[in-house]
Coordinates of C-alpha atoms and ligand atoms in Angstrom, one line a residue:
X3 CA 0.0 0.0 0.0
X4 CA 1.1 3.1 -1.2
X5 CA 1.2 5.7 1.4
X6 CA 0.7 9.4 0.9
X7 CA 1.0 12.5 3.3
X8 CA -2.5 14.9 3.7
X9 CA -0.7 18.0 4.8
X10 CA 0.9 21.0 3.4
X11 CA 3.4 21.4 6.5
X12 CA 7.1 21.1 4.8
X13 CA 8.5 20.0 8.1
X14 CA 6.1 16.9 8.5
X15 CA 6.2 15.7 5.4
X16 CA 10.2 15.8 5.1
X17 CA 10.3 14.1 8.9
X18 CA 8.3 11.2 7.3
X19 CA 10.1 11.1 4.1
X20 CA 13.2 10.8 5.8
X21 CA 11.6 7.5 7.3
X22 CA 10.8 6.0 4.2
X23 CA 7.1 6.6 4.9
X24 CA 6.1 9.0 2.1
X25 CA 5.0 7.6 -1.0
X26 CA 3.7 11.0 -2.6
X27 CA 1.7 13.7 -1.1
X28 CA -2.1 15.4 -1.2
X29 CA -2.4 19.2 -0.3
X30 CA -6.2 21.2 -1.0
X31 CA -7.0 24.6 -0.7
X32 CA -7.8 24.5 3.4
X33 CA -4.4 22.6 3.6
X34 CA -2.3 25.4 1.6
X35 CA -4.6 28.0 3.5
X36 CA -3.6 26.4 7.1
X37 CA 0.4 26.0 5.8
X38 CA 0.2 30.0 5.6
X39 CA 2.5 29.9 1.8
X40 CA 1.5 30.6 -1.4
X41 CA 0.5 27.9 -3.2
X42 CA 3.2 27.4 -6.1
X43 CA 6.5 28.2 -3.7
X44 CA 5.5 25.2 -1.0
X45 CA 4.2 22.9 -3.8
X46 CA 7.5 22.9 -5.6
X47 CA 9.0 22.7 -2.2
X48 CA 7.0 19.6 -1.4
X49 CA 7.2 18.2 -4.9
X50 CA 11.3 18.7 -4.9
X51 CA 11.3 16.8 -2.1
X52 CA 9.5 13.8 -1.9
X53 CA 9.6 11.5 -5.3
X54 CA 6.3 10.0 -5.9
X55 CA 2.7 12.6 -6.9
X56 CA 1.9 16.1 -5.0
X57 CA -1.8 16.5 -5.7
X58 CA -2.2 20.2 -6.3
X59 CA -6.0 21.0 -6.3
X60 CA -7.6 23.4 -8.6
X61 CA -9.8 26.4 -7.5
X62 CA -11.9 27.5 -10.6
X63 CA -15.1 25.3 -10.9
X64 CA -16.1 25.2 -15.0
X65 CA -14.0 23.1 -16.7
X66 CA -12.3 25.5 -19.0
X67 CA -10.6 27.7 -16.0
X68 CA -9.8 24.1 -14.4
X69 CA -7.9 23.2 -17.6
X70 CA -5.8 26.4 -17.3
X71 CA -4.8 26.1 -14.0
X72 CA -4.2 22.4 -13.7
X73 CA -2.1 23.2 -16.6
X74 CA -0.4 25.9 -14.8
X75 CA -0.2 23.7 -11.6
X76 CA 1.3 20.5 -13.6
X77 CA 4.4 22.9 -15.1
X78 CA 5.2 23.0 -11.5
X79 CA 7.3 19.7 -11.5
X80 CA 6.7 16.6 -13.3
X81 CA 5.4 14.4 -10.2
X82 CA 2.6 17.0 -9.8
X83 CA -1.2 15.3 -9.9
X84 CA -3.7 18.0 -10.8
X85 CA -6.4 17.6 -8.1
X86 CA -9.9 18.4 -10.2
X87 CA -13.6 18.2 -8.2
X88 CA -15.8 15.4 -9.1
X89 CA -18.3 17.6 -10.3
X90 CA -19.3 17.3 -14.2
X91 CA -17.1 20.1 -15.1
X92 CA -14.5 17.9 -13.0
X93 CA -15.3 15.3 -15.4
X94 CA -14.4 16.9 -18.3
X95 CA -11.3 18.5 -16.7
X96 CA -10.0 15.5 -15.9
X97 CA -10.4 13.5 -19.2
X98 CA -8.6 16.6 -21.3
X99 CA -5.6 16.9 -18.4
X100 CA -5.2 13.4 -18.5
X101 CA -5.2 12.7 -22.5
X102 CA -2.3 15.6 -22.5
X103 CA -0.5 13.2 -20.4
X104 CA -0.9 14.2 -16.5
X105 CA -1.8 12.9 -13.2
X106 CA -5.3 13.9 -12.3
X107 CA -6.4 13.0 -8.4
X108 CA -10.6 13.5 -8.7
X109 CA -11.7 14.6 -5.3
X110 CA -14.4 14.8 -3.1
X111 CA -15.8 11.3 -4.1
X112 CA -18.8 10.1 -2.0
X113 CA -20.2 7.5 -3.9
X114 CA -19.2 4.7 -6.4
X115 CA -21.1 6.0 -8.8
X116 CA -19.0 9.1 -9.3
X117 CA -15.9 6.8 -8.5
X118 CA -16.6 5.1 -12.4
X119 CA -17.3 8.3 -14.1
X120 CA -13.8 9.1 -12.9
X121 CA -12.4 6.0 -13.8
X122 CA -14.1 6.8 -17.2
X123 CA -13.0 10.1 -17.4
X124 CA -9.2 8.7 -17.1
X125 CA -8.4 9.4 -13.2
X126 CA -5.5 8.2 -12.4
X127 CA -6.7 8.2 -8.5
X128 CA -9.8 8.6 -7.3
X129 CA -10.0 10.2 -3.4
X130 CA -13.0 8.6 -1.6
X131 CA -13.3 10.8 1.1
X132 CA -13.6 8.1 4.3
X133 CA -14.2 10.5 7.3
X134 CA -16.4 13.0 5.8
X135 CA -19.1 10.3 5.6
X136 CA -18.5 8.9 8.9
X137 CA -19.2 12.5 10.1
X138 CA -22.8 12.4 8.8
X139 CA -23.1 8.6 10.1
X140 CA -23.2 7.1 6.5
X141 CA -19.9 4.5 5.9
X142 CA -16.9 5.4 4.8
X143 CA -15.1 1.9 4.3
X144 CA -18.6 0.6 2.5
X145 CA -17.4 3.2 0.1
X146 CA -13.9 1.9 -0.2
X147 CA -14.9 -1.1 -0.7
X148 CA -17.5 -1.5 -3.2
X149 CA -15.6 1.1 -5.6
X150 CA -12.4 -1.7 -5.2
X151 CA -15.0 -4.1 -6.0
X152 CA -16.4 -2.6 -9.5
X153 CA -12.8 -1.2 -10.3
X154 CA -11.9 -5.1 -10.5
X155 CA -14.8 -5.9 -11.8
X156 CA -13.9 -4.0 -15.0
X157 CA -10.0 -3.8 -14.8
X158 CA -10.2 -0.1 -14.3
X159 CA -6.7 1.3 -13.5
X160 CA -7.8 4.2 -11.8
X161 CA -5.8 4.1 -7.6
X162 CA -8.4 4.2 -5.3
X163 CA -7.0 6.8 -2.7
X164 CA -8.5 6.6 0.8
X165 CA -8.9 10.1 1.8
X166 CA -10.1 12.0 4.7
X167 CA -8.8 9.2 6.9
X168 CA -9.2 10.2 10.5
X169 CA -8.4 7.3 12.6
X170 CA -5.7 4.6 12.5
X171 CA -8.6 1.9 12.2
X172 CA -9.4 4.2 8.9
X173 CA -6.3 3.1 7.8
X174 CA -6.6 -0.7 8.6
X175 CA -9.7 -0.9 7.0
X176 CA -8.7 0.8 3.8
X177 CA -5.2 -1.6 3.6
X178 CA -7.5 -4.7 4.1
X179 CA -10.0 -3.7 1.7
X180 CA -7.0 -3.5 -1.0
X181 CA -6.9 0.5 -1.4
X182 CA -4.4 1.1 -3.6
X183 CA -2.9 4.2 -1.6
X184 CA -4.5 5.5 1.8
X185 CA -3.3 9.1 2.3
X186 CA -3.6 10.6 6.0
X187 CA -2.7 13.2 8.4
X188 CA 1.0 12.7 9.4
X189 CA -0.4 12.4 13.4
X190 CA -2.4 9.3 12.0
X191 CA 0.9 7.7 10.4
X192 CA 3.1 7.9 13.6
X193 CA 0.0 6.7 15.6
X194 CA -0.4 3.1 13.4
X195 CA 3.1 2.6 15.6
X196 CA 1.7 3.0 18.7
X197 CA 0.0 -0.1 20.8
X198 CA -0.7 -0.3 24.3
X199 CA 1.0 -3.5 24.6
X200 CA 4.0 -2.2 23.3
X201 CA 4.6 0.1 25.9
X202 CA 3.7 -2.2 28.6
X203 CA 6.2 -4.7 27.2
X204 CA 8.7 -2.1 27.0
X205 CA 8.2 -0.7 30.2
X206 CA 8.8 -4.4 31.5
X207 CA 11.9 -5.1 29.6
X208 CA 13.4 -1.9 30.5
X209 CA 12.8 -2.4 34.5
X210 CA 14.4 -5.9 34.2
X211 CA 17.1 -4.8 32.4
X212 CA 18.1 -2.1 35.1
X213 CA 18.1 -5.0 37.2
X214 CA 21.0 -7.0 35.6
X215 CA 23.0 -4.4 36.1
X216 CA 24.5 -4.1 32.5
X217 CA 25.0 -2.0 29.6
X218 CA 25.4 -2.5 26.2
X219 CA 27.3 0.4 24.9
Ligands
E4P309 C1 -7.6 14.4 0.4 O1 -7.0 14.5 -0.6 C2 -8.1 15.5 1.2 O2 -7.1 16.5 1.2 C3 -8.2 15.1 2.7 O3 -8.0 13.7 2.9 C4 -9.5 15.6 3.3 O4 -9.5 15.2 4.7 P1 -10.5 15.8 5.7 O5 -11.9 15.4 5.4 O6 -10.0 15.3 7.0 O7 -10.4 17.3 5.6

């Protein structure tokens, strides 16, 4: 499972990426908005960084001014995804983006449905947004996991991206039901390495070990 950073915060994502952990990264406009920097200078600065896709969303919502500015956003660096609504207009941004040979990430998906119009439309990932549904009780991972199922159905290539995970059980869920990337807050990521049981065990080992007397280095 591919794993990509939600998060516009230059220092996070580079602590992670030193680890290993960062497989690409998703920013939107409330993400550049809480970073504080303008939009082209910290995606470069992401996209310089880390080697696999920076989704960079669009702002304009008919599908002419989306064209232009996923354009503009793509000439950034060559591992940028252009980040397009799934509205109709979405649609149609994404299929011309993608036939001029870019990434497109379709966002704000909340139903399979609009998962296979992207699929249609060329997407290379599709971002079912998990927690946003949770929020108005309706479920996330149902979602997840009947868009996996018709993507297979029909050999679509389209990534299902788990988005707007919240939780580390988000996370579980979306790497069981086969998601193809999951991307998440960088709190989340470090949290997957935390267990209860780990700690306890440690806190034995380390009490016992005090008790031998020795040292290793
Ligand atoms: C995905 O690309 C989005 O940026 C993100 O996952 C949204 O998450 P949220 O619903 O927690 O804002």
């Amino acid at each position: 499972m591919k794993f990509f950073v939600d998060t516009a915060e230059v220092d996070q994502i580079a602590e992670l990426n030193d680890l290993g952990m960062v497989d690409g990264v998703t920013t939107n406009p409330s993400l550049i908005m809480k970073s504080g920097r303008d939009i082209l200078e910290v995606t470069k600065e992401i996209a310089d960084m880390v080697d696999g896709p920076v989704s960079a969303e669009v702002v304009a919502t008919d599908a002419d001014a989306m064209i232009a500015e996923g354009r503009k956003l793509a000439k950034i660096a060559d591992n940028i995804a252009v980040k397009v609504p799934l509205t109709w207009a979405g649609l149609k941004a994404c299929n011309v983006l993608t036939n001029e040979g870019n990434m497109v990430n379709v966002t704000l998906c909340f139903s399979a449905n609009q998962a296979l119009l992207a699929a249609k439309a060329g997407a290379t990932f599709i971002s079912p947004f998990i927690g946003r549904l949770d929020d108005i009780n309706l479920d996330g991972m149902e979602l997840i996991s009947d868009i996996r199922q018709i993507y297979d159905n029909y050999g679509y290539e389209t990534q299902i991206l788990a988005a707007s995970i919240r939780t580390v059980n988000h996370a579980y869920q979306s790497a069981m039901i086969g998601a193809d990337v999951m991307t998440a807050p960088p709190k989340v990521i470090k949290q997957m390495a935390e267990h209860v049981l780990t700690d306890k065990g440690l806190d034995a080992f380390l009490k016992d070990w005090e008790k031998t007397g020795q040292q290793i280095l």
